[in-house]
Short mmCIF file of C-alpha atoms in Angstrom, two decimals:
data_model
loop_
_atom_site.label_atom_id
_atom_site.label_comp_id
_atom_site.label_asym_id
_atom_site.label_seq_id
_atom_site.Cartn_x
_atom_site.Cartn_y
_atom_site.Cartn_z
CA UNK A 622 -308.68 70.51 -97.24
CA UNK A 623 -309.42 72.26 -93.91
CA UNK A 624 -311.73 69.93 -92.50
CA UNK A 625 -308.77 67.56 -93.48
CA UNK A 626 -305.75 69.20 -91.82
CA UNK A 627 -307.96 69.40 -88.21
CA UNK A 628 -308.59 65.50 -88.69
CA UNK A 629 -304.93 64.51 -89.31
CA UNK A 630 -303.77 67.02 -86.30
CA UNK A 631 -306.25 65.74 -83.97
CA UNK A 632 -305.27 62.32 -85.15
CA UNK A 633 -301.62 62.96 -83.83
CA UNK A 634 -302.18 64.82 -80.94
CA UNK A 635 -303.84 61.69 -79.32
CA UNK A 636 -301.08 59.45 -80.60
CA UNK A 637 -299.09 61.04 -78.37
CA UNK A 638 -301.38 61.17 -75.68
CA UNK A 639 -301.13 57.89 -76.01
CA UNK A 640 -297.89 57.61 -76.14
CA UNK A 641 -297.13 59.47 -73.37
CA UNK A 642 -299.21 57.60 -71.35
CA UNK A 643 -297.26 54.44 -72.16
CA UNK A 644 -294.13 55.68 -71.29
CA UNK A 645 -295.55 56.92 -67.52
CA UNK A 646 -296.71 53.34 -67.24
CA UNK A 647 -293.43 52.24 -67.75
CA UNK A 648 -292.01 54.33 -65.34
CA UNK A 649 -294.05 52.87 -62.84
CA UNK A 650 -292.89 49.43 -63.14
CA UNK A 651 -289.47 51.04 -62.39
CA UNK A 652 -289.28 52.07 -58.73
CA UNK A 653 -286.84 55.05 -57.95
CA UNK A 654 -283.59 53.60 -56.83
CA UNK A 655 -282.41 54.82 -53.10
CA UNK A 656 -279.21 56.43 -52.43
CA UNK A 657 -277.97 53.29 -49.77
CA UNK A 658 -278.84 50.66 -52.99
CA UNK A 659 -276.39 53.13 -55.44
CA UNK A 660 -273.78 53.58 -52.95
CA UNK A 661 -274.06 49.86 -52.51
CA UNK A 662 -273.61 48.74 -56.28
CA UNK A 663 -270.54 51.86 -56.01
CA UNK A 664 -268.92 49.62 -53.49
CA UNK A 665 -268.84 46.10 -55.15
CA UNK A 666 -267.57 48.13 -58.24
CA UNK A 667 -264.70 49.52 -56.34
CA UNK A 668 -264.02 46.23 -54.42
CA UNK A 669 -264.46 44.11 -57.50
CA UNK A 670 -261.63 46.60 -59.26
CA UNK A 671 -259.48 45.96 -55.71
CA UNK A 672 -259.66 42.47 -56.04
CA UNK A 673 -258.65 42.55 -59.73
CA UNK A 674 -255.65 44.93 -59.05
CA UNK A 675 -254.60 42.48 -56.37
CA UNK A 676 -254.64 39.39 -58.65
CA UNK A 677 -252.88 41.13 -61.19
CA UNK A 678 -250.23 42.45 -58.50
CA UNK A 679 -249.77 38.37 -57.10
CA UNK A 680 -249.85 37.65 -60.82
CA UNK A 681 -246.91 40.13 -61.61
CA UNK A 682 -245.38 38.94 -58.56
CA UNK A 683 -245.60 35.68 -59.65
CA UNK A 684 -243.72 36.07 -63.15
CA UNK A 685 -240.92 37.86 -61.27
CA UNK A 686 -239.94 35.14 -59.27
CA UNK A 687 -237.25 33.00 -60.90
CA UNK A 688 -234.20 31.26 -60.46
CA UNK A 689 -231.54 33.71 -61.69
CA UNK A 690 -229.18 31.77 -64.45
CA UNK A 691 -225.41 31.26 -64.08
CA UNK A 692 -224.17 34.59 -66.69
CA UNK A 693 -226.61 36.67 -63.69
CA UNK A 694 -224.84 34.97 -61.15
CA UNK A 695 -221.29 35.77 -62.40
CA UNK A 696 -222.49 39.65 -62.72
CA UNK A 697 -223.92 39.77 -59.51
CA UNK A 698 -220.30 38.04 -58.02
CA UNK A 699 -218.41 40.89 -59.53
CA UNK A 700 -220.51 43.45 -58.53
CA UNK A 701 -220.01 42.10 -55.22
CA UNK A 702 -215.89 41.69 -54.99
CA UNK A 703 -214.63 44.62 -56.61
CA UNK A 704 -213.16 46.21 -54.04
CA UNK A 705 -212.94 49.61 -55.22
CA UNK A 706 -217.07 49.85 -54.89
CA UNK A 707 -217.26 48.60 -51.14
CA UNK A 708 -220.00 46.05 -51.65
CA UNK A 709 -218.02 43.30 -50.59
CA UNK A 710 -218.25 44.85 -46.69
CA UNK A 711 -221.88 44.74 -46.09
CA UNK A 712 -221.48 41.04 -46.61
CA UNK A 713 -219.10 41.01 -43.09
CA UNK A 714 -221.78 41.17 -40.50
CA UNK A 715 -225.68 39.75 -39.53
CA UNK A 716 -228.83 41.69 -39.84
CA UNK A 717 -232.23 42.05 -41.17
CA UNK A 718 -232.27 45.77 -41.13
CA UNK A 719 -229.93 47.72 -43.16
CA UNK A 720 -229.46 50.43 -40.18
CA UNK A 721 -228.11 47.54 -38.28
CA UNK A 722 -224.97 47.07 -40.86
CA UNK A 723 -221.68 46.71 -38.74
CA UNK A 724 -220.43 49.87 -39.91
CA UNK A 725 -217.24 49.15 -39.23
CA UNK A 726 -216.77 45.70 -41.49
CA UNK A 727 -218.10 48.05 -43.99
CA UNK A 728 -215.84 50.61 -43.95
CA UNK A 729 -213.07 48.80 -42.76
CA UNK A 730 -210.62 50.35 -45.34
CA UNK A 731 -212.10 52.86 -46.86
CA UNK A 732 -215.07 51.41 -48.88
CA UNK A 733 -212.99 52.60 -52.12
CA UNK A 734 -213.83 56.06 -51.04
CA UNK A 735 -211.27 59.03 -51.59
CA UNK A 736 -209.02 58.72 -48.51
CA UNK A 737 -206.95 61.85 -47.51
CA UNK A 738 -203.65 61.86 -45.49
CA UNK A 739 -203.81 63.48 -42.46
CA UNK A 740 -202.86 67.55 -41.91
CA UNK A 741 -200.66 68.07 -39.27
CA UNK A 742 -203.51 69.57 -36.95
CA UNK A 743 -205.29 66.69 -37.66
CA UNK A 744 -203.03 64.10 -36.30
CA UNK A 745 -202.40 66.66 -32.99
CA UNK A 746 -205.62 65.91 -32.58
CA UNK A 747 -206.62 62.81 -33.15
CA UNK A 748 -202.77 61.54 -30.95
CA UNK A 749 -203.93 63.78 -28.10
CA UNK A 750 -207.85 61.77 -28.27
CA UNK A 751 -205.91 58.44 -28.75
CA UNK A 752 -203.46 58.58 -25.69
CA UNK A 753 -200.79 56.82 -28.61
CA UNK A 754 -197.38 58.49 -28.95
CA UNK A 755 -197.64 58.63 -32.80
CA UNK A 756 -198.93 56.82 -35.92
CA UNK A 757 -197.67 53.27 -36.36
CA UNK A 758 -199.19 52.11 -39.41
CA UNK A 759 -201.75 53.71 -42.34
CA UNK A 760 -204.65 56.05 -41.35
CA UNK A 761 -208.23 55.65 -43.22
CA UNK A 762 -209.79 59.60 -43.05
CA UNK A 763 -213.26 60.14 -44.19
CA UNK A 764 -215.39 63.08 -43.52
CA UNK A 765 -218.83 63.09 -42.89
CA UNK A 766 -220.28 64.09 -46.25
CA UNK A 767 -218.24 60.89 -47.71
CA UNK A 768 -219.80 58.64 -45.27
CA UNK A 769 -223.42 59.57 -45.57
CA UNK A 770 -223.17 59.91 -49.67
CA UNK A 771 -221.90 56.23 -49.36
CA UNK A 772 -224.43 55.07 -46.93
CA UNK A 773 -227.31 57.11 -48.84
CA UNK A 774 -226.23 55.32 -52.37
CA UNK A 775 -225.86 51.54 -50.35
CA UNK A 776 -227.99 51.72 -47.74
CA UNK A 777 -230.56 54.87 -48.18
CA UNK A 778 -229.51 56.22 -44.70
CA UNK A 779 -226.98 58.11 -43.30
CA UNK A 780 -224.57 58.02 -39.75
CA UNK A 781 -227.71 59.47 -37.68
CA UNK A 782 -230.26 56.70 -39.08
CA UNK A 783 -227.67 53.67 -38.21
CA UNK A 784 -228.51 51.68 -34.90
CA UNK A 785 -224.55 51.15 -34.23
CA UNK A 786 -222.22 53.85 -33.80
CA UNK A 787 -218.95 53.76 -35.90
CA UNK A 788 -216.10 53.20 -33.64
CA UNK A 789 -213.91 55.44 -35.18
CA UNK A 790 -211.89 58.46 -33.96
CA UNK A 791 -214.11 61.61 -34.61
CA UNK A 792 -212.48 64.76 -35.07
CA UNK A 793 -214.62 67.79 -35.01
CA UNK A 794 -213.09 70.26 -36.07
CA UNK A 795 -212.66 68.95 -39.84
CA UNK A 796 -215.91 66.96 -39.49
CA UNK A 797 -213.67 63.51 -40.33
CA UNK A 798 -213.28 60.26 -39.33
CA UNK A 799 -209.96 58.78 -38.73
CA UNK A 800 -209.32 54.94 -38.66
CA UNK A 801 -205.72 53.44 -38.00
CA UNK A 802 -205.37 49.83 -39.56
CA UNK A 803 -202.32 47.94 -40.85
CA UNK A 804 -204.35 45.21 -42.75
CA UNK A 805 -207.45 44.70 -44.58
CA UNK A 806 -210.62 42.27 -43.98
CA UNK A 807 -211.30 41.87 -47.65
CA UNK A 808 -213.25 38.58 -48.42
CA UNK A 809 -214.10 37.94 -52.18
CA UNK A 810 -217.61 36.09 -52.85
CA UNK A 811 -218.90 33.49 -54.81
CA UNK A 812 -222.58 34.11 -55.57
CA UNK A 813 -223.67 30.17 -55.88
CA UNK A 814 -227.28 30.46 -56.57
CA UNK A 815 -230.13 32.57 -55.95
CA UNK A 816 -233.73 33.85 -57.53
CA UNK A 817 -235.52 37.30 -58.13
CA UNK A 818 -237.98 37.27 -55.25
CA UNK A 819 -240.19 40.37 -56.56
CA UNK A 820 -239.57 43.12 -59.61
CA UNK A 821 -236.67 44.30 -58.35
CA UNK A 822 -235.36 42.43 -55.50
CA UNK A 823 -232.91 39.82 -54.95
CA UNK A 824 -231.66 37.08 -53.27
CA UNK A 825 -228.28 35.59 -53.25
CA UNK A 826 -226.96 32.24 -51.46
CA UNK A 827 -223.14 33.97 -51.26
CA UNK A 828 -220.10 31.45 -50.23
CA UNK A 829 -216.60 33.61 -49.15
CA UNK A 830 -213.48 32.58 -50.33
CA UNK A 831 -213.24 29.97 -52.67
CA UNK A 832 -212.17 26.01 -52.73
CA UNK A 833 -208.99 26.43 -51.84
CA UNK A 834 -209.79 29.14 -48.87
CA UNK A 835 -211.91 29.18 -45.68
CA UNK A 836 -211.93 32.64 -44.36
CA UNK A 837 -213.38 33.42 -41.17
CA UNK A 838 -217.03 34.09 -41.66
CA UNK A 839 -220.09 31.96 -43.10
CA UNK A 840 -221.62 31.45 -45.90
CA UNK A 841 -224.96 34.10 -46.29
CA UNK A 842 -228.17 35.08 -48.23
CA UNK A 843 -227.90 38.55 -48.89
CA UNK A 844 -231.12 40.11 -50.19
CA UNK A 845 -231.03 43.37 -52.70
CA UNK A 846 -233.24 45.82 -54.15
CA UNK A 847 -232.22 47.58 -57.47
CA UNK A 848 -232.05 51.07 -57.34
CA UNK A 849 -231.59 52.47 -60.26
CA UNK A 850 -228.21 51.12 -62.27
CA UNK A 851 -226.88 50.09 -58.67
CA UNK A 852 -228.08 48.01 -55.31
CA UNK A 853 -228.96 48.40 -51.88
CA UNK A 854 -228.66 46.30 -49.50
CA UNK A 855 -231.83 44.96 -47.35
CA UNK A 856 -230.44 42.19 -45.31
CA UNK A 857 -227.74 39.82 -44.49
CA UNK A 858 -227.97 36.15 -43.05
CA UNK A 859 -225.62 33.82 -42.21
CA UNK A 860 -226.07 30.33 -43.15
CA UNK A 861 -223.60 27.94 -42.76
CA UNK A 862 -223.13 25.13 -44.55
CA UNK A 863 -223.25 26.62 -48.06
CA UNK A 864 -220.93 24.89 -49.87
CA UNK A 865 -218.80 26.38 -52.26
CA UNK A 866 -219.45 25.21 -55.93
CA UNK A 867 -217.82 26.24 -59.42
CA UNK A 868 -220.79 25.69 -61.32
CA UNK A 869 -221.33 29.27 -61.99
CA UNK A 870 -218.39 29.13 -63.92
CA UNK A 871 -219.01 26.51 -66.28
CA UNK A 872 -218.31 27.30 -70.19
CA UNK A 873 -221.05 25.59 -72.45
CA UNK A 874 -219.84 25.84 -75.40
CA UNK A 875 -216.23 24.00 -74.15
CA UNK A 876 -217.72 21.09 -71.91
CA UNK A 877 -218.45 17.97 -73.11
CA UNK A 878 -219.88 14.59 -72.49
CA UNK A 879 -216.71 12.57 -73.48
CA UNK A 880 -215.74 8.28 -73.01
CA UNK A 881 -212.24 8.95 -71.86
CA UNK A 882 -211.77 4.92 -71.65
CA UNK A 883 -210.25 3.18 -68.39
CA UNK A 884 -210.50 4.05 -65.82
CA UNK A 885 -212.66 6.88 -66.21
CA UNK A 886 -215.07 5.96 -68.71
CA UNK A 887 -218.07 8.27 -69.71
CA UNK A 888 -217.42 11.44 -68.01
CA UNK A 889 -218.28 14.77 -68.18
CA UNK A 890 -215.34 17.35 -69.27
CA UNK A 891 -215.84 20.54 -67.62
CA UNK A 892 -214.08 23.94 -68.41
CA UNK A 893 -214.23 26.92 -65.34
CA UNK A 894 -213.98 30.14 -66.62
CA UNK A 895 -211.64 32.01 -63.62
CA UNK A 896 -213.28 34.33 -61.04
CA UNK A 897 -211.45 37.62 -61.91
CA UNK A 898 -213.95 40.06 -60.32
CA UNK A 899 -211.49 39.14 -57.09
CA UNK A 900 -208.03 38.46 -58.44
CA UNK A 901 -207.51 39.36 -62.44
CA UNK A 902 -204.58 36.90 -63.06
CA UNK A 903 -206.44 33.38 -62.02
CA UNK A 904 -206.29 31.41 -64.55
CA UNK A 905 -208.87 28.78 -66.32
CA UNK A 906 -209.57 25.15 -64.64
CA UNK A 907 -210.43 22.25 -66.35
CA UNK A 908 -211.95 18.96 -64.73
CA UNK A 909 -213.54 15.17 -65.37
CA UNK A 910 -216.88 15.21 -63.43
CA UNK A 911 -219.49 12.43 -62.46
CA UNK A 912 -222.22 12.99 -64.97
CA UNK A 913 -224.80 11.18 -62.10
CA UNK A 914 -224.67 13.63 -59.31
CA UNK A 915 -221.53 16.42 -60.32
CA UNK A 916 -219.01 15.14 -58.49
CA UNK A 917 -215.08 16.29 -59.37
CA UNK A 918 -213.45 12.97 -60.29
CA UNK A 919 -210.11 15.28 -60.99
CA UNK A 920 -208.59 18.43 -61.99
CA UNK A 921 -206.08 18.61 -64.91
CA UNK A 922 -202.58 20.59 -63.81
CA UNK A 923 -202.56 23.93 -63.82
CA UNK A 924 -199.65 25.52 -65.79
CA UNK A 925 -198.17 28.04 -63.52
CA UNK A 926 -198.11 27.47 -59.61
CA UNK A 927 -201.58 27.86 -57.81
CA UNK A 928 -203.25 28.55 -61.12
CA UNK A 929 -202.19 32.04 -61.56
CA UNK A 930 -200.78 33.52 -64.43
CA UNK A 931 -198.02 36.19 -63.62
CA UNK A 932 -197.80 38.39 -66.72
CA UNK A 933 -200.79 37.95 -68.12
CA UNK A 934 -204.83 37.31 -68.20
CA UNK A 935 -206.98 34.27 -69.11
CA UNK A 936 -209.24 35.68 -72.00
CA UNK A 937 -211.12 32.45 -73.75
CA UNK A 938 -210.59 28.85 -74.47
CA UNK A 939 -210.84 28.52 -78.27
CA UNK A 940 -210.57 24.67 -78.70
CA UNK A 941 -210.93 21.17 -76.90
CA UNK A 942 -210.54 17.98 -78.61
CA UNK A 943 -209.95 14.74 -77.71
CA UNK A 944 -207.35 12.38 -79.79
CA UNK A 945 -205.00 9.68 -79.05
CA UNK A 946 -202.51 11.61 -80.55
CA UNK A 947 -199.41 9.23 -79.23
CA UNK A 948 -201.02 5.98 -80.08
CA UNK A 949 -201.31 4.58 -76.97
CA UNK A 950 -205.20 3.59 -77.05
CA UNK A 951 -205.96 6.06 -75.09
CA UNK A 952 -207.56 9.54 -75.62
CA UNK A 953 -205.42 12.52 -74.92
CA UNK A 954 -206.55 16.10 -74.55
CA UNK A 955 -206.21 19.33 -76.98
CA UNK A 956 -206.79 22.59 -75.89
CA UNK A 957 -206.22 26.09 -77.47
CA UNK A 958 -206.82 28.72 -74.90
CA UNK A 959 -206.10 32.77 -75.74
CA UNK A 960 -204.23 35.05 -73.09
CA UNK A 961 -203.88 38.91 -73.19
CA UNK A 962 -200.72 40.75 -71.49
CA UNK A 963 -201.18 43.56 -69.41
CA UNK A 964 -202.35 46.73 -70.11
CA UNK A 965 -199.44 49.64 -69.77
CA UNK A 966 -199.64 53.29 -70.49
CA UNK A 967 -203.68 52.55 -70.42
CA UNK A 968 -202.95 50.50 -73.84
CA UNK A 969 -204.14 47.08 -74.02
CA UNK A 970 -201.37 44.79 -73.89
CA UNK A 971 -201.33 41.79 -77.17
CA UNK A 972 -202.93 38.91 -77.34
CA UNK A 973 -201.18 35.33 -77.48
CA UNK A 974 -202.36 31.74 -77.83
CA UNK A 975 -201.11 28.77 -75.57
CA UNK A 976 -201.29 25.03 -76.57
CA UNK A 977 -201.81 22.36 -73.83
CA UNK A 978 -201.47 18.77 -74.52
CA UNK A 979 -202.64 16.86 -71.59
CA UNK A 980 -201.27 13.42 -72.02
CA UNK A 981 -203.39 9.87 -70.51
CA UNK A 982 -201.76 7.94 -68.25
CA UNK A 983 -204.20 4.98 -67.34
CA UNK A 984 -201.84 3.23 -65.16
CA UNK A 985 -201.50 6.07 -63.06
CA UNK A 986 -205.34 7.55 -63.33
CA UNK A 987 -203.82 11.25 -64.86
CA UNK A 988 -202.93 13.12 -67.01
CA UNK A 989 -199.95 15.42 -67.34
CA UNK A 990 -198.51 18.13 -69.55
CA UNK A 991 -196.77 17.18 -72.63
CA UNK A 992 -194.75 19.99 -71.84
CA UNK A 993 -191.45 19.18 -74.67
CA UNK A 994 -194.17 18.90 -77.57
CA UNK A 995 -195.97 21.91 -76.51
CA UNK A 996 -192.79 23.92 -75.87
CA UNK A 997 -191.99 22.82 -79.68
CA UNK A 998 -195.06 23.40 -81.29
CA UNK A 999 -195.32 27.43 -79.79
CA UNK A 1000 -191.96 27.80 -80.43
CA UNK A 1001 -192.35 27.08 -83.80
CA UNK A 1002 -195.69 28.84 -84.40
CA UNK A 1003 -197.98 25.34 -84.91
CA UNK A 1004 -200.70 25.64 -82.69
CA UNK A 1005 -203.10 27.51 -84.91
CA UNK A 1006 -205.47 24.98 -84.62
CA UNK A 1007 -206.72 21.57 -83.45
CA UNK A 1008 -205.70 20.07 -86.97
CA UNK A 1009 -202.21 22.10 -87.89
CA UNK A 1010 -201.63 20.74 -84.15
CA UNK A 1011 -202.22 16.98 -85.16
CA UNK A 1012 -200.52 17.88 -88.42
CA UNK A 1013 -197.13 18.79 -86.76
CA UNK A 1014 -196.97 16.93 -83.39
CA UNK A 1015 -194.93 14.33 -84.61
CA UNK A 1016 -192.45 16.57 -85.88
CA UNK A 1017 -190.23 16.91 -83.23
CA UNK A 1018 -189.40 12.96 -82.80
CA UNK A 1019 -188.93 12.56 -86.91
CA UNK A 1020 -186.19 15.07 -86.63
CA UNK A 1021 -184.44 13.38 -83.47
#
């Protein structure tokens, strides 16, 4: 058993001799690597990790550039003309900087800031800077702290980081800024296209005024960057040119491809939703468009003077239909459109439904409002819908 034992451990002691000397033949097939070849494979690692960071950057870049659609459009328009937020001032002058804002488009009245009147000291003062002999008209007072909280929120700077001084009357000793104006230069803006250019910037083709108003600067591509719930502005430029369009307006679900007969034949009936981010009481508009390139063939009458409504608000149209409903051959036009009155006492006011019948008139190429068989069917509470409309609308000339 002893002689055994000695054979089976001499046995394994050269087995790993051996094996030992297998693995330091190995290792000589494998030269030691030098520090300039590891620092070398380190820097195509890091470079090949660059390059894919970059391509998924362009790629992200990519997927956030996009038309924006119309309901974006409409948001970004009333965002823009509520007056009460000052946006619509930043939009009144040129530049590709935001410290080169014309600070005093933008603040012109107040940029729905807090606006005290002036104390008695105060107006000493700012009549003995002036030269005038008193105040003629309304004073716009802002302090300092306002101003730079305002341009910090719109702008991320304040009065010292603007290139343009404001040219209002500084009074020093309550740190305010006094401006004496009898009118306003508010412009409302129609946002008529434009496409996220990166995660969180924008750009927006805006057209002032509307069709029936040219005020007295261009059209412009604003660009924005979103900061947190809100905007601030990047850059201004004017473009003229830009042509106003309604488009932005359209509602879907109440335009239709319709054959209206002579002498319009296959049109496109189009129902505009009102701007009310500018003016609350305008009221819907409804038009026959050229299906081949958009063009307005007409507009239908409006029912109160400039299409405004004075004592109350366009809410929805709930109904269009299309039905010779006088027998003439021709196709006439039912709408049901729902109106809310004011709000008093900070209750909402009620809610009332109008009837139009827009009657064909092929000789003439119009149509006009049926107004006696509208008056009748309100009055008499028929107008629920399309078909209790059609069901009644004869009424009125059976009992004559």
């Amino acid at each position: 058993m002893k002689r055994w034992n000695k054979g089976w451990i001499a046995g394994f002691v050269l087995i790993l001799l051996l094996a030992g000397c297998g693995g330091s033949e190995d290792s000589a097939k494998e030269p030691a690597r030098s520090e300039t070849e590891d620092t070398k494979d380190t820097t195509e690692q890091e470079q090949r990790r660059e390059e894919k960071e970059e391509s998924f950057e362009a790629s992200a870049l990519e997927s956030a550039e996009r038309e924006l659609t119309s309901e974006e459009l409409r948001e970004f328009t009333g965002w823009l003309n509520e007056s009460k937020n000052g946006n619509y001032g930043f939009l009144l002058s040129e530049y590709t900087r935001p410290e080169d804002v014309d600070l005093f488009q933008a603040l012109y009245t107040g940029a729905g800031m807090e606006t005290m009147p002036l104390s008695s000291e105060e107006e000493k003062a700012y009549l003995a800077i002036t030269g005038d002999e008193e105040i003629y008209t309304d004073c716009t007072r802002l302090t300092t702290d306002q101003i730079n909280e305002f341009l910090e929120k719109k702008l991320g700077l304040t009065l010292e980081d603007m290139s343009q001084e404001l040219p209002w009357v500084y009074l020093p000793d309550s740190d305010a800024w006094v401006w004496q104006h009898g009118d306003t230069n508010y412009v409302n803006f129609t946002c008529v296209s434009g496409r996220q250019t990166g995660e969180d910037t924008y750009e927006l083709n805006c057209v002032p005024g509307d069709e029936d108003e040219t005020p007295f600067i261009p059209s412009c591509r604003l660009t924005l960057q979103g900061e947190g719930e809100d905007y601030r502005f990047l850059s201004n430029i004017y473009t003229a040119g830009e042509p106003y369009s309604k488009e932005i307006w359209k509602v879907e679900d109440q335009s239709f491809n319709v054959d209206l007969g002579a002498p319009w034949g296959d049109v496109l009936f189009v129902t505009y939703a009102p701007d009310q981010s500018a003016y609350v009481n305008r009221d819907v508009t409804f038009c026959i468009v050229k299906p081949s390139d958009g063009a307005e063939l007409y507009e239908f009458p409006a029912m109160e003077e400039d299409n405004y409504r004075r004592n109350e608000q366009f809410r929805e149209v709930q109904a269009v239909s299309f039905k010779d409903y006088n027998g003439d051959g021709a196709l006439d036009v039912i709408i049901l459109v729902e109106y809310q009155l004011p709000i008093y006492n900070g209750e909402e006011g009620d809610r009332r439904q109008e009837l139009r019948l827009y009657r064909s008139r092929p000789e003439e190429g119009d149509f006009v409002l049926d107004v006696d068989r509208m008056d009748y069917l309100m009055m008499n509470g028929l107008c629920h819908s399309v078909e209790e409309v059609m069901e009644h609308i004869h009424d009125m000339e059976r009992m004559e």
